[in-house]
Structures are given as structure tokens and as C-alpha cells.
């Protein structure tokens, strides 16, 4: 009985019909670039969480209405925040996110330089 319950819940299949293959390709591309707000590191295509299914259907609907990728991404960002974007924009809220790798690299460089300088001065004595 447990296996039957698990098997029926394991996979949800979308049966959305698009007007043409280009719309389908655009919708899948956009949905793959948006993150599920409930799941860790899964895009809308990979996640079967109810919120992801709802968001995926919203993307499909907006593509069918002729909305552009920018319009859809903006709508999703306004509703769910920058978290839903795998590539968040550079703004005041995300500045630290974008700058942190450079700052960490700089910090590692300074530490390595100081350690080598200290070793060099100890060898000279």
C-alpha cells in the first residue's frame, strides 16, 4: 500500500498545450531560469511543489498571451522577490551577493601574501 501511494505522488506531468513549438520552447526556457520558492535549488521545471506548479502554469499562460521573457520575469520577481531568479539583478539588495566572491578572493590573497612575507622574513633572520 505504501508503494502505491508513493508511486502516484512521485511524478506530476504537465499537459499544457501551446500554439506552436516556439511558444513551448520559450515557456520551458523561462521556467528553467526561475527558482521554486519552496524547494532548494530546483527550478520550476524540476519541482513538483504546488507553488512551482502554479508558477509554471502562470509562465505558460503568460507566454500564450504573448508576454515577453522580460515581462514574465519582472512579474514573477515583483510577486516572489529576487530569490526566484537564478541570476538576480545587481541592485542595492544584491550588491553584497555579487561582491562577496571578489571580497573573499581579495581576503585570501591578503592572507597568503602576509603568510609568505612572514615566512620570508623568518628565513632572512
CSV table of C-alpha atoms in Angstrom, one decimal:
chain,number,residue,atom,x,y,z
A,1,UNK,CA,0.0,0.0,0.0
A,2,UNK,CA,2.9,2.4,0.8
A,3,UNK,CA,4.4,1.9,-2.6
A,4,UNK,CA,1.2,2.6,-4.4
A,5,UNK,CA,0.8,5.9,-2.5
A,6,UNK,CA,4.4,6.9,-3.2
A,7,UNK,CA,4.2,5.9,-6.9
A,8,UNK,CA,1.2,8.1,-7.5
A,9,UNK,CA,2.7,11.1,-5.8
A,10,UNK,CA,6.2,10.7,-7.4
A,11,UNK,CA,5.6,12.4,-10.7
A,12,UNK,CA,3.3,15.1,-11.9
A,13,UNK,CA,3.1,15.7,-15.7
A,14,UNK,CA,2.0,19.0,-17.2
A,15,UNK,CA,-0.4,18.7,-20.1
A,16,UNK,CA,-0.2,22.3,-21.3
A,17,UNK,CA,-0.9,22.8,-25.0
A,18,UNK,CA,1.0,25.5,-26.8
A,19,UNK,CA,0.0,27.2,-30.1
A,20,UNK,CA,3.4,26.4,-31.6
A,21,UNK,CA,6.8,24.9,-30.8
A,22,UNK,CA,8.4,28.3,-30.3
A,23,UNK,CA,6.0,29.2,-27.5
A,24,UNK,CA,6.7,25.8,-25.9
A,25,UNK,CA,10.5,26.4,-26.2
A,26,UNK,CA,10.2,29.9,-24.7
A,27,UNK,CA,8.0,28.8,-21.8
A,28,UNK,CA,10.4,25.9,-20.9
A,29,UNK,CA,13.4,28.3,-21.2
A,30,UNK,CA,11.8,30.8,-18.8
A,31,UNK,CA,10.6,28.2,-16.4
A,32,UNK,CA,14.1,26.7,-16.2
A,33,UNK,CA,15.5,30.1,-15.3
A,34,UNK,CA,13.1,30.6,-12.4
A,35,UNK,CA,13.7,29.0,-9.0
A,36,UNK,CA,11.0,27.3,-6.9
A,37,UNK,CA,10.5,29.4,-3.7
A,38,UNK,CA,9.7,26.3,-1.7
A,39,UNK,CA,12.4,23.9,-2.9
A,40,UNK,CA,16.2,24.3,-2.5
A,41,UNK,CA,17.9,24.7,-5.8
A,42,UNK,CA,15.2,23.4,-8.1
A,43,UNK,CA,13.8,25.4,-11.0
A,44,UNK,CA,10.2,25.4,-11.9
A,45,UNK,CA,10.5,22.5,-14.3
A,46,UNK,CA,12.2,20.3,-11.8
A,47,UNK,CA,10.0,21.0,-8.8
A,48,UNK,CA,6.6,19.4,-8.2
A,49,UNK,CA,5.8,21.6,-5.2
A,50,UNK,CA,2.3,23.2,-5.5
A,51,UNK,CA,3.7,26.7,-5.7
A,52,UNK,CA,6.1,25.6,-8.5
A,53,UNK,CA,3.3,24.0,-10.5
A,54,UNK,CA,1.2,27.2,-10.1
A,55,UNK,CA,4.2,29.4,-11.1
A,56,UNK,CA,4.9,27.1,-14.1
A,57,UNK,CA,1.3,27.4,-15.3
A,58,UNK,CA,1.4,31.1,-14.9
A,59,UNK,CA,4.6,31.2,-17.1
A,60,UNK,CA,2.8,29.0,-19.7
A,61,UNK,CA,-0.3,31.2,-19.6
A,62,UNK,CA,1.7,34.5,-20.0
A,63,UNK,CA,3.7,33.0,-22.9
A,64,UNK,CA,0.4,32.0,-24.5
A,65,UNK,CA,-0.8,35.6,-24.1
A,66,UNK,CA,2.3,36.8,-25.9
A,67,UNK,CA,4.2,38.3,-23.0
A,68,UNK,CA,8.0,38.6,-23.4
A,69,UNK,CA,10.6,36.9,-21.2
A,70,UNK,CA,11.4,40.3,-19.5
A,71,UNK,CA,7.7,40.9,-18.7
A,72,UNK,CA,7.3,37.4,-17.2
A,73,UNK,CA,10.5,37.6,-15.2
A,74,UNK,CA,9.5,41.1,-13.9
A,75,UNK,CA,6.1,39.8,-12.9
A,76,UNK,CA,7.5,36.8,-11.1
A,77,UNK,CA,10.1,39.0,-9.4
A,78,UNK,CA,7.5,41.5,-8.2
A,79,UNK,CA,5.4,38.7,-6.8
A,80,UNK,CA,8.0,36.4,-5.3
A,81,UNK,CA,11.1,38.6,-4.9
A,82,UNK,CA,14.6,38.3,-6.4
A,83,UNK,CA,15.0,34.8,-4.9
A,84,UNK,CA,13.1,33.3,-7.8
A,85,UNK,CA,15.7,34.4,-10.3
A,86,UNK,CA,18.8,32.3,-10.6
A,87,UNK,CA,20.7,35.4,-11.9
A,88,UNK,CA,19.5,38.2,-9.6
A,89,UNK,CA,20.0,41.8,-10.8
A,90,UNK,CA,22.7,44.0,-9.4
A,91,UNK,CA,20.9,46.4,-7.1
A,92,UNK,CA,21.2,47.7,-3.5
A,93,UNK,CA,19.8,44.5,-2.1
A,94,UNK,CA,22.0,42.1,-4.1
A,95,UNK,CA,25.2,44.1,-4.1
A,96,UNK,CA,26.8,42.1,-1.3
A,97,UNK,CA,25.8,38.9,-3.0
A,98,UNK,CA,27.6,39.9,-6.2
A,99,UNK,CA,30.6,41.5,-4.3
A,100,UNK,CA,31.2,38.7,-1.8
A,101,UNK,CA,33.2,36.3,-4.1
A,102,UNK,CA,35.5,39.2,-5.0
A,103,UNK,CA,35.9,40.2,-1.4
A,104,UNK,CA,36.7,36.7,-0.3
A,105,UNK,CA,39.2,36.3,-3.1
A,106,UNK,CA,40.9,39.5,-2.0
A,107,UNK,CA,40.9,38.4,1.6
A,108,UNK,CA,42.5,35.1,0.7
A,109,UNK,CA,45.1,36.9,-1.4
A,110,UNK,CA,46.0,39.2,1.6
A,111,UNK,CA,46.3,36.3,4.0
A,112,UNK,CA,48.5,34.3,1.6
A,113,UNK,CA,50.7,37.4,1.0
A,114,UNK,CA,51.1,38.1,4.7
A,115,UNK,CA,52.0,34.4,5.4
A,116,UNK,CA,54.6,34.3,2.7
A,117,UNK,CA,56.0,37.7,3.8
A,118,UNK,CA,56.3,36.4,7.4
A,119,UNK,CA,58.0,33.2,6.2
A,120,UNK,CA,60.4,35.2,4.0
A,121,UNK,CA,61.4,37.5,7.0
A,122,UNK,CA,61.8,34.4,9.3
A,123,UNK,CA,64.2,32.8,6.7
A,124,UNK,CA,66.2,36.0,6.4
A,125,UNK,CA,66.9,36.2,10.2
